[in-house]
Coordinates of C-alpha atoms in Angstrom, one line a residue:
Chain A
D1 CA 128.0 -18.0 181.5
T2 CA 129.5 -22.0 181.7
S3 CA 130.7 -22.3 178.8
S4 CA 133.5 -22.5 177.1
C5 CA 133.2 -19.0 174.8
G6 CA 134.8 -16.0 175.2
Y7 CA 137.8 -15.5 177.0
K8 CA 137.8 -18.9 177.6
S9 CA 138.4 -20.1 174.6
C10 CA 141.4 -18.2 173.9
H11 CA 144.0 -20.6 172.5
A12 CA 147.4 -20.6 174.8
T13 CA 150.2 -18.4 174.5
V14 CA 153.6 -18.5 175.9
P15 CA 155.4 -15.7 177.6
N16 CA 158.8 -14.5 177.2
M17 CA 158.8 -15.5 172.8
L18 CA 156.5 -13.6 170.5
N19 CA 152.9 -14.6 170.0
V20 CA 151.6 -14.2 166.2
H21 CA 148.2 -14.3 166.5
L22 CA 147.1 -15.1 162.7
V23 CA 143.3 -13.7 162.6
P24 CA 141.1 -15.8 160.0
H25 CA 138.5 -13.9 158.4
T26 CA 136.6 -12.1 155.3
H27 CA 135.9 -8.7 154.7
D28 CA 132.3 -8.4 153.3
D29 CA 130.8 -5.2 151.8
V30 CA 127.6 -4.7 152.9
G31 CA 127.2 -3.6 148.7
W32 CA 130.0 -1.9 147.1
L33 CA 131.0 -2.5 143.2
K34 CA 127.8 -5.5 143.5
T35 CA 124.3 -5.0 145.8
V36 CA 123.8 -6.6 149.6
D37 CA 122.0 -10.2 147.4
Q38 CA 124.3 -9.9 144.3
Y39 CA 127.0 -10.5 146.7
F40 CA 125.0 -13.3 148.6
Y41 CA 124.9 -15.8 146.3
G42 CA 127.2 -14.9 144.1
G43 CA 125.7 -13.3 141.6
R44 CA 127.3 -10.8 138.5
N45 CA 130.4 -12.5 139.4
D46 CA 131.8 -10.6 136.0
I47 CA 131.7 -7.2 138.1
Q48 CA 133.1 -9.0 141.2
H49 CA 134.2 -12.8 142.6
A50 CA 132.0 -12.3 145.5
G51 CA 129.5 -15.3 147.4
V52 CA 129.0 -14.6 150.4
Q53 CA 126.8 -18.0 150.8
Y54 CA 129.8 -19.8 149.8
I55 CA 132.4 -18.2 151.9
L56 CA 130.0 -18.7 155.0
D57 CA 129.7 -22.7 154.1
S58 CA 133.2 -23.4 153.5
V59 CA 134.6 -21.3 156.2
V60 CA 132.0 -23.8 158.4
G61 CA 132.8 -26.8 156.9
Q62 CA 136.9 -26.0 157.5
L63 CA 136.2 -25.0 161.0
L64 CA 134.2 -28.5 161.6
Q65 CA 136.9 -30.0 160.5
N66 CA 139.9 -29.3 163.3
P67 CA 138.9 -27.4 166.5
E68 CA 142.2 -25.6 166.7
R69 CA 140.6 -23.5 163.8
R70 CA 139.6 -20.0 164.8
F71 CA 136.8 -18.0 162.5
I72 CA 135.8 -14.2 162.6
Y73 CA 133.1 -13.4 161.1
V74 CA 131.8 -9.3 161.0
E75 CA 128.8 -8.7 159.2
T76 CA 125.1 -9.9 160.4
A77 CA 123.7 -9.1 157.4
F78 CA 125.1 -11.1 155.4
F79 CA 125.0 -13.8 158.2
Y80 CA 121.8 -13.4 158.9
R81 CA 121.0 -14.3 154.7
W82 CA 122.7 -17.8 155.1
W83 CA 121.7 -18.5 158.9
K84 CA 117.9 -18.6 158.2
N85 CA 118.7 -20.9 154.9
Q86 CA 120.4 -23.3 157.0
P87 CA 119.0 -26.7 157.4
P88 CA 118.2 -27.8 161.7
S89 CA 121.6 -30.1 161.8
M90 CA 123.1 -27.3 160.4
Q91 CA 122.5 -24.9 162.7
K92 CA 123.6 -27.1 166.0
A93 CA 126.7 -27.6 164.1
V94 CA 127.1 -23.4 164.2
R95 CA 126.1 -23.2 167.4
Q96 CA 128.2 -25.4 168.8
L97 CA 131.5 -23.8 167.1
V98 CA 130.2 -20.8 168.3
D99 CA 129.9 -21.8 171.8
Q100 CA 133.5 -23.3 171.5
G101 CA 134.6 -19.9 170.4
R102 CA 135.8 -21.2 167.5
L103 CA 133.3 -19.1 164.9
E104 CA 133.6 -15.2 167.0
F105 CA 131.1 -12.4 165.3
V106 CA 133.2 -9.4 166.0
N107 CA 131.3 -6.2 165.6
G108 CA 128.4 -7.9 164.9
G109 CA 126.2 -4.4 164.0
W110 CA 124.4 -5.6 160.5
C111 CA 127.4 -4.1 158.8
M112 CA 130.4 -1.9 159.4
S113 CA 129.5 1.3 159.9
D114 CA 131.2 4.1 158.0
E115 CA 132.0 6.9 160.4
A116 CA 132.2 10.1 158.8
T117 CA 128.3 10.0 157.1
T118 CA 126.9 8.7 160.2
H119 CA 124.3 9.6 162.4
Y120 CA 124.8 8.3 165.8
S121 CA 121.4 7.0 166.0
A122 CA 121.0 5.2 162.3
V123 CA 124.8 3.8 164.3
I124 CA 122.5 2.4 167.1
D125 CA 119.9 1.2 165.2
Q126 CA 122.0 -0.7 162.6
M127 CA 124.0 -2.3 165.8
T128 CA 121.2 -2.6 168.2
L129 CA 119.8 -5.0 165.2
G130 CA 122.8 -6.8 164.3
L131 CA 123.8 -7.5 167.7
R132 CA 119.8 -7.9 168.6
F133 CA 120.5 -11.5 165.7
L134 CA 123.2 -12.4 167.7
N135 CA 122.1 -12.6 171.2
D136 CA 118.8 -13.9 170.2
T137 CA 120.6 -16.8 168.4
F138 CA 124.0 -17.8 170.4
G139 CA 123.3 -15.5 172.9
P140 CA 125.9 -14.7 175.7
C141 CA 128.7 -16.5 173.3
G142 CA 127.4 -14.9 170.5
R143 CA 128.3 -11.7 171.9
P144 CA 131.2 -9.6 170.4
R145 CA 133.9 -8.1 172.8
V146 CA 135.5 -6.1 170.3
A147 CA 134.7 -3.8 167.3
W148 CA 136.4 -4.4 164.1
H149 CA 135.9 -0.9 161.5
I150 CA 138.9 -2.4 158.9
D151 CA 138.1 -0.1 156.1
P152 CA 136.3 3.1 156.7
F153 CA 138.2 5.5 155.7
G154 CA 138.5 7.8 158.7
H155 CA 137.5 7.1 162.2
A156 CA 135.4 9.3 164.5
R157 CA 135.4 10.4 168.9
E158 CA 131.7 9.5 168.6
H159 CA 132.5 6.2 167.3
A160 CA 134.5 4.7 169.7
S161 CA 132.3 6.6 172.4
M162 CA 129.4 4.6 171.1
F163 CA 131.6 1.2 171.1
A164 CA 132.9 1.7 174.5
Q165 CA 129.3 2.3 175.9
M166 CA 128.1 -0.8 173.9
G167 CA 130.7 -2.9 175.9
Y168 CA 132.8 -3.6 173.8
D169 CA 137.0 -4.3 174.9
G170 CA 138.8 -3.0 172.2
F171 CA 138.5 -1.3 168.8
F172 CA 140.6 -2.3 165.8
F173 CA 141.0 -0.3 162.3
G174 CA 143.1 0.0 159.3
R175 CA 142.5 3.0 157.6
L176 CA 144.9 6.6 159.4
D177 CA 146.9 8.7 157.2
Y178 CA 149.4 8.1 156.5
Q179 CA 152.1 10.7 158.8
D180 CA 149.8 9.3 161.5
R181 CA 151.4 5.8 161.1
T182 CA 154.3 6.6 159.6
N183 CA 154.6 8.6 162.9
R184 CA 152.9 5.9 165.7
I185 CA 155.2 3.3 163.9
R186 CA 158.0 5.4 165.1
T187 CA 156.4 5.9 168.3
L188 CA 155.0 2.8 169.6
E189 CA 152.1 4.4 169.2
Q190 CA 149.9 1.6 167.7
E191 CA 148.1 0.4 170.4
L192 CA 146.9 3.2 172.6
L193 CA 143.7 3.3 175.2
W194 CA 140.9 6.6 173.4
R195 CA 139.7 8.7 175.6
A196 CA 136.2 9.4 173.5
S197 CA 134.1 11.6 174.9
E198 CA 134.8 15.2 176.9
S199 CA 131.8 14.7 179.0
L200 CA 131.9 11.1 180.3
E201 CA 133.1 10.4 183.4
P202 CA 136.3 8.5 182.9
P203 CA 136.7 5.0 181.8
Y204 CA 133.0 4.9 180.1
A205 CA 134.4 6.1 176.8
D206 CA 137.8 4.7 176.7
L207 CA 138.3 2.0 174.5
F208 CA 142.1 0.7 173.7
T209 CA 142.5 1.2 170.2
G210 CA 143.9 -1.0 167.9
I211 CA 145.9 0.1 164.8
L212 CA 146.3 -3.4 162.7
P213 CA 149.9 -4.2 161.3
N214 CA 148.3 -4.2 156.7
G215 CA 145.3 -2.5 156.6
Y216 CA 143.5 -5.8 156.9
N217 CA 145.4 -8.2 154.9
P218 CA 148.2 -11.0 155.3
P219 CA 151.4 -9.8 155.2
K220 CA 153.1 -9.6 151.6
G221 CA 153.6 -13.9 150.8
F222 CA 151.5 -15.0 152.6
C223 CA 148.4 -14.7 151.3
W224 CA 146.8 -18.3 150.6
D225 CA 143.7 -17.4 148.9
Q226 CA 142.2 -18.8 145.9
S227 CA 142.1 -15.5 144.7
C228 CA 145.8 -15.3 145.4
D229 CA 148.8 -16.2 143.2
D230 CA 151.0 -16.7 147.1
A231 CA 153.2 -20.2 147.3
P232 CA 151.8 -22.5 149.2
I233 CA 154.0 -24.7 151.0
M234 CA 155.7 -27.8 150.1
D235 CA 156.7 -30.0 152.6
D236 CA 156.6 -33.2 150.9
P237 CA 160.4 -33.2 150.5
D238 CA 160.5 -36.4 147.6
L239 CA 157.8 -33.5 145.6
E240 CA 160.2 -30.8 143.8
D241 CA 159.9 -26.9 144.9
Y242 CA 160.0 -28.5 148.6
N243 CA 160.4 -25.0 150.3
V244 CA 159.4 -25.2 154.5
D245 CA 162.2 -23.9 155.6
D246 CA 162.3 -20.8 153.1
V247 CA 158.4 -20.3 155.0
V248 CA 159.2 -20.4 158.1
Q249 CA 162.2 -17.8 158.0
R250 CA 160.1 -15.7 155.8
F251 CA 157.1 -16.2 158.3
A252 CA 160.1 -14.9 161.3
A253 CA 161.1 -12.1 159.0
A254 CA 157.8 -10.7 158.9
A255 CA 157.0 -11.5 162.5
N256 CA 160.3 -9.9 163.2
S257 CA 159.1 -7.1 161.3
Q258 CA 155.9 -6.2 162.3
A259 CA 157.1 -7.1 166.2
M260 CA 159.5 -3.8 166.3
A261 CA 156.3 -1.6 165.3
Y262 CA 154.1 -2.4 168.7
K263 CA 155.0 -2.9 172.7
T264 CA 153.8 -6.1 173.4
K265 CA 155.2 -10.0 172.8
H266 CA 152.0 -10.5 171.1
I267 CA 150.9 -9.1 167.1
I268 CA 147.9 -9.6 164.9
M269 CA 148.1 -10.9 161.6
T270 CA 145.2 -10.9 160.0
M271 CA 145.4 -13.3 157.4
G272 CA 142.1 -12.0 154.9
S273 CA 140.7 -9.7 152.6
D274 CA 138.4 -8.8 150.5
F275 CA 135.4 -11.7 150.4
Q276 CA 137.8 -14.4 150.7
Y277 CA 137.9 -17.7 151.7
E278 CA 134.9 -18.6 149.5
N279 CA 137.5 -21.8 149.3
A280 CA 138.9 -22.1 152.9
N281 CA 140.6 -25.0 152.6
L282 CA 143.7 -23.7 150.8
W283 CA 143.5 -20.9 153.5
Y284 CA 143.2 -23.7 156.2
K285 CA 145.6 -26.6 154.7
N286 CA 148.4 -23.8 154.6
L287 CA 147.3 -22.3 157.7
D288 CA 147.8 -25.6 159.6
K289 CA 150.7 -26.0 158.6
L290 CA 152.1 -22.5 158.8
I291 CA 151.4 -23.1 162.2
R292 CA 153.1 -26.3 163.1
Y293 CA 156.7 -25.6 161.2
V294 CA 156.5 -22.0 162.7
N295 CA 155.8 -24.0 166.0
T296 CA 158.5 -26.6 166.1
R297 CA 160.9 -24.2 164.7
Q298 CA 160.3 -21.6 168.2
A299 CA 160.2 -25.5 169.9
N300 CA 163.7 -25.9 168.5
G301 CA 164.7 -22.5 169.7
S302 CA 164.3 -19.6 168.1
Q303 CA 161.9 -17.1 169.1
Chain Z
G1 CA 116.0 45.0 143.5
P2 CA 116.0 42.9 146.4
P3 CA 114.6 44.4 149.6
A4 CA 116.9 46.0 151.7
A5 CA 116.1 43.4 154.9
I6 CA 113.8 40.9 155.8
Q7 CA 113.0 40.3 159.9
N8 CA 110.9 38.4 162.5
K9 CA 111.2 39.2 166.0
F10 CA 114.2 37.1 166.4
V11 CA 116.6 37.9 163.9
R12 CA 117.2 40.1 160.6
A13 CA 119.7 39.8 157.5
T14 CA 120.0 42.4 155.8
F15 CA 121.2 42.4 151.7
D16 CA 123.1 44.1 149.5
P17 CA 121.1 46.5 146.6
A18 CA 123.4 46.1 144.4
T19 CA 124.4 42.4 144.2
G20 CA 121.4 41.1 145.6
L21 CA 123.6 39.3 148.6
L22 CA 123.8 38.3 152.1
D23 CA 124.6 41.5 153.3
S24 CA 124.7 41.4 157.4
L25 CA 122.4 38.7 159.7
T26 CA 121.1 40.5 163.4
N27 CA 120.1 38.4 166.7
L28 CA 117.4 41.0 167.9
E29 CA 117.4 39.7 171.1
T30 CA 121.1 40.1 172.4
Q31 CA 121.3 43.4 169.8
Q32 CA 124.6 41.2 168.2
T33 CA 124.6 42.5 164.2
I34 CA 128.2 40.2 162.2
R35 CA 128.8 41.2 158.5
L36 CA 127.8 38.1 156.8
T37 CA 128.3 37.3 152.6
Q38 CA 127.4 34.1 151.4
N39 CA 128.0 33.4 147.6
F40 CA 128.4 30.0 145.8
Y41 CA 131.2 28.4 144.2
W42 CA 133.4 25.9 142.4
Y43 CA 136.4 24.1 143.1
N44 CA 137.5 22.8 139.9
A45 CA 138.4 19.4 140.5
S46 CA 141.8 17.5 139.5
D47 CA 141.8 15.6 136.5
G48 CA 145.2 13.7 137.8
K49 CA 147.2 15.2 134.6
S50 CA 149.7 17.3 137.5
S51 CA 153.4 16.6 137.8
I52 CA 152.6 17.2 141.7
S53 CA 150.8 13.6 141.3
D54 CA 148.9 11.9 139.0
Q55 CA 145.3 11.2 141.8
A56 CA 142.1 12.7 140.3
S57 CA 139.0 14.0 142.2
G58 CA 136.5 11.2 142.6
A59 CA 133.9 9.7 144.8
Y60 CA 136.7 9.3 147.7
I61 CA 139.2 11.6 147.2
F62 CA 138.7 15.2 146.8
R63 CA 141.8 16.9 144.7
P64 CA 140.8 20.8 143.9
N65 CA 143.5 21.8 140.9
S66 CA 143.5 25.0 142.7
S67 CA 142.9 26.6 146.4
S68 CA 140.4 29.3 144.6
P69 CA 137.4 28.1 143.8
F70 CA 135.5 30.2 140.8
I71 CA 132.3 32.1 142.2
I72 CA 129.1 30.8 140.5
S73 CA 127.9 34.4 139.7
C74 CA 129.2 37.9 141.4
T75 CA 125.5 39.0 142.5
A76 CA 121.6 37.3 142.7
E77 CA 118.4 38.3 141.3
T78 CA 116.2 38.6 143.6
E79 CA 112.1 38.3 143.7
S80 CA 110.6 39.1 147.0
I81 CA 108.2 36.8 147.5
Q82 CA 106.8 38.3 151.0
L83 CA 108.6 39.8 153.9
Q84 CA 110.1 36.7 155.1
E85 CA 111.4 35.0 151.5
V86 CA 113.6 36.3 149.2
R87 CA 114.8 34.5 145.9
Q88 CA 118.2 34.9 144.4
Q89 CA 119.2 32.9 141.6
F90 CA 122.7 32.9 140.7
G91 CA 122.6 31.5 137.1
P92 CA 120.8 28.8 135.7
W93 CA 121.6 25.9 138.2
V94 CA 122.3 27.0 141.3
S95 CA 118.8 29.5 143.3
Q96 CA 118.6 29.8 146.7
V97 CA 115.4 30.9 148.9
I98 CA 116.7 32.9 152.3
R99 CA 113.8 32.8 154.4
L100 CA 112.9 33.4 157.9
H101 CA 110.1 31.4 160.0
S102 CA 108.1 33.7 161.8
N103 CA 108.5 31.8 164.9
S104 CA 112.4 30.9 164.2
K105 CA 115.4 31.9 165.7
A106 CA 117.2 30.4 162.5
L107 CA 117.4 31.6 159.1
E108 CA 117.0 29.4 156.9
M109 CA 118.8 28.8 153.3
E110 CA 117.3 26.9 151.2
W111 CA 120.1 25.6 148.0
T112 CA 118.9 23.6 144.6
V113 CA 122.5 22.8 142.6
G114 CA 122.4 21.2 139.6
P115 CA 122.3 19.9 137.0
V116 CA 126.6 21.0 136.9
P117 CA 127.3 21.2 133.9
I118 CA 130.3 19.3 132.4
A119 CA 130.0 20.7 129.0
D120 CA 133.6 22.6 129.3
G121 CA 135.2 19.1 130.5
L122 CA 136.3 20.2 134.2
G123 CA 134.8 18.6 137.0
K124 CA 133.0 20.9 139.8
E125 CA 132.5 20.0 143.3
V126 CA 129.8 23.7 144.7
I127 CA 130.5 24.8 148.1
T128 CA 128.2 27.7 149.4
R129 CA 130.4 30.2 152.0
L130 CA 129.6 32.1 153.8
D131 CA 132.3 34.5 154.7
S132 CA 131.4 37.2 157.9
S133 CA 133.3 39.3 160.1
I134 CA 134.2 36.7 163.3
A135 CA 137.9 36.5 163.9
S136 CA 137.7 33.1 163.6
S137 CA 141.7 32.7 163.9
G138 CA 142.0 29.8 161.9
V139 CA 139.9 27.7 163.9
F140 CA 136.4 26.0 163.5
Y141 CA 134.3 23.6 165.1
T142 CA 132.4 20.4 163.0
D143 CA 130.0 17.9 165.5
S144 CA 131.0 14.0 165.6
N145 CA 128.5 11.7 163.8
G146 CA 125.5 14.5 164.9
R147 CA 126.9 14.6 168.7
E148 CA 129.6 16.0 170.3
V149 CA 131.6 18.5 168.6
L150 CA 135.6 18.8 167.9
R151 CA 137.8 22.1 167.8
R152 CA 139.7 21.4 164.7
K153 CA 142.3 24.0 163.0
K154 CA 144.1 24.9 160.0
D155 CA 147.0 23.3 158.8
F156 CA 147.2 21.2 162.0
R157 CA 146.7 18.2 164.4
P158 CA 146.6 17.1 167.4
T159 CA 148.9 13.8 167.2
W160 CA 151.6 14.8 165.2
D161 CA 153.2 17.4 163.6
L162 CA 151.4 17.8 159.6
R163 CA 153.3 18.7 156.5
Q164 CA 150.1 20.1 154.7
T165 CA 150.0 19.0 151.1
E166 CA 146.7 20.0 150.2
P167 CA 145.7 23.1 151.9
V168 CA 142.3 23.1 151.3
A169 CA 140.8 19.5 151.0
G170 CA 143.4 18.6 153.9
N171 CA 141.5 21.2 156.2
Y172 CA 138.0 19.7 155.3
Y173 CA 136.1 17.8 158.4
P174 CA 132.9 16.0 158.2
I175 CA 130.4 17.6 159.2
N176 CA 127.0 15.4 159.8
S177 CA 124.5 18.0 161.6
R178 CA 126.5 21.3 162.8
A179 CA 129.6 23.3 162.4
Y180 CA 130.2 26.5 163.9
I181 CA 133.2 29.5 164.3
K182 CA 133.1 31.9 166.4
D183 CA 135.2 34.9 168.0
D184 CA 134.8 36.2 171.6
K185 CA 131.5 38.3 171.1
D186 CA 129.9 36.3 168.1
Q187 CA 129.3 33.1 166.8
L188 CA 127.8 31.9 164.3
T189 CA 126.1 28.4 163.5
V190 CA 125.6 26.0 160.4
V191 CA 123.1 23.5 161.0
T192 CA 122.7 21.0 158.7
D193 CA 120.1 18.6 157.1
R194 CA 122.4 16.1 156.1
S195 CA 126.1 15.3 156.3
Q196 CA 128.1 17.4 154.3
G197 CA 132.1 18.7 154.1
G198 CA 133.1 21.7 155.3
S199 CA 135.4 23.6 156.7
S200 CA 137.0 27.2 157.3
I201 CA 139.7 28.0 154.7
H202 CA 139.8 31.9 155.5
D203 CA 139.6 33.7 159.0
G204 CA 135.8 34.2 159.0
S205 CA 134.5 32.3 156.9
L206 CA 133.1 28.9 156.4
E207 CA 131.9 26.5 153.6
I208 CA 130.2 23.6 153.1
M209 CA 130.3 21.1 149.8
L210 CA 126.2 20.9 148.6
H211 CA 127.1 18.5 145.1
R212 CA 129.9 16.9 143.8
R213 CA 130.0 15.7 139.5
L214 CA 133.0 14.8 138.6
L215 CA 135.1 13.4 135.2
H216 CA 137.4 10.9 136.5
D217 CA 137.5 7.4 138.8
D218 CA 140.1 8.2 141.6
W219 CA 141.2 5.0 141.8
R220 CA 140.0 3.2 145.0
G221 CA 138.1 0.4 143.6
V222 CA 134.5 1.7 142.0
G223 CA 136.2 2.0 139.0
E224 CA 134.3 5.0 137.4
P225 CA 133.0 9.1 137.8
L226 CA 131.0 10.6 140.3
N227 CA 128.4 11.1 137.4
E228 CA 125.2 10.8 139.3
M229 CA 122.3 10.9 136.7
S230 CA 119.0 9.2 136.2
G231 CA 115.4 8.8 134.4
V232 CA 114.1 11.6 135.6
F233 CA 117.6 14.4 135.9
P234 CA 119.6 13.1 132.0
L235 CA 121.1 16.1 132.4
G236 CA 122.4 15.3 136.3
L237 CA 121.4 15.1 138.9
V238 CA 120.0 18.1 140.7
V239 CA 119.7 18.2 144.4
R240 CA 117.9 20.8 147.2
G241 CA 118.3 21.0 150.8
R242 CA 118.8 23.8 154.1
L243 CA 121.0 25.4 155.8
L244 CA 119.9 26.9 159.2
L245 CA 122.2 29.6 160.5
S246 CA 122.2 30.5 164.6
L247 CA 123.7 33.8 165.5
T248 CA 124.2 33.6 169.5
P249 CA 127.2 34.9 171.6
P250 CA 129.2 31.5 171.7
A251 CA 127.9 31.0 175.4
L252 CA 124.4 30.6 174.5
A253 CA 125.0 28.9 171.7
A254 CA 125.1 25.2 172.7
D255 CA 120.9 26.1 173.4
A256 CA 120.0 27.0 170.0
H257 CA 122.2 24.4 168.2
R258 CA 121.1 21.8 169.8
P259 CA 117.5 21.4 169.4
L260 CA 117.6 23.1 166.1
A261 CA 119.7 20.1 165.3
Q262 CA 117.4 17.5 166.7
E263 CA 114.8 19.4 165.2
N264 CA 116.4 18.7 161.8
V265 CA 116.4 14.7 162.4
L266 CA 113.4 14.5 164.3
Q267 CA 110.9 16.0 162.5
P268 CA 107.1 15.6 162.1
L269 CA 106.1 13.3 159.9
L270 CA 103.6 14.5 157.7
S271 CA 100.9 12.1 157.0
F272 CA 97.7 12.7 154.6
T273 CA 93.7 11.4 154.0
E274 CA 91.3 12.3 151.4
G275 CA 88.2 13.4 152.7
G276 CA 86.6 14.4 156.3
P277 CA 88.3 13.5 159.5
P278 CA 88.8 9.6 159.3
P279 CA 86.2 6.9 161.1
G280 CA 86.1 6.7 165.1
S281 CA 88.0 9.9 165.4

């Protein structure tokens, strides 16, 4: 593996400072209020405004504009539909994004499976289907490193066992019992090593597990998708409503508050939600500014 | 009336002649017998009109209005077809066939539920409940995605000090292939043919939810009540499925329920052709 994907493509972090990892993502249900193909095309937007083909078009365009930008994609059922309709020039550009770790697949199964009602053999089938496509299409750089179950309604031990046995290094989820969450925030136990089998010898079914801070949504006030109404970063002092200081201050407060519930100097912010990034420019334009202004303040002494 | 018992060389199930309900289950190889009755009940789904919370039962959320389910019928009309099959009718929308196949060590209960009536304006969540003489002490077991089995304890969480707010719903767990209760001598295992919810609300009892029909949305985004109807089932969906019951000593139970569950998932695929043998055979 001589490429620059995987762990080699990680952005540098800053020791002794709080590091906020902004993770742009879109949660694309493979059928819910609409059918899978309606979601892909953006049909029946009167039921729910969602068109995955536009999301992937838009995200790829934004990633190509700035090599620092990152995006994770999850549901191979949608990605496969999009990929097979792309011209060779676009496929080549996307391969380069994947090779450089700018577009990263997480989970990587055909879908994000339910954990309560699924049979293990069916889970393995759908995971294999998605991962095989990624492997055939992108090789080792298309291989997901973490499992990403941000929406399933509770989590089964056998799923953690399967992910560990498939070679995933970590697992992130959003939904847990509200009493459990309260307790884990108090005891700083939102990150843990899940020992997911009573029969397999450790570490074969051990899986690092991270509970996401806000379900899978951005912190309050920082949703810059077209479906949200939060104020953009208005940074031209010649114009009205200049708000950079306010945004940076609110962001620092959100980050510090979140960091109190986790053990290390690294926290995650999930910058996205259901079928977001249909116009990815809105997100990335504001995230670029956020990173620039917050890091400027950090360079000036704030941690 | 019903036969006193159905029996093969492995299993004997007796019926109460007064009610037509299952009465006991015997493993003839291990010479163990438990008292076992089975019946169908329904939980009255919360419509959200409650002073505690306005949460309604829906596609996602199970919220019974009261912790006691309503019995569908205290008795079953029975019809004995052969020694190995008893047909029970609990009402116009619930029936069951209890079978012993000649070479099976499991008692098969084929249930048929629906159309669940809603003319009374009440959403209903239908369960089959097995009540036995097993001293299960608040503990039961459910599988995880059809593989390893986890111990469940009523009103208990291994990872935090639970404040139980729903004495029934807060004790339901997913069952993908099996659930069981046991004591020192007896283990009663139920193998399912599909993923279902289940629990042990009382000692010695194991219940499995078979069908749900609801009149309210539970506000998790889907925006419709779970009220399944179609051209084939204009009055409401009718569902049919099977449960397999196995009674053994606890130490021998896994040897029984593992192959049962595998045989259930990896069933023989039947294919048919008209006429004689295919060409070339």
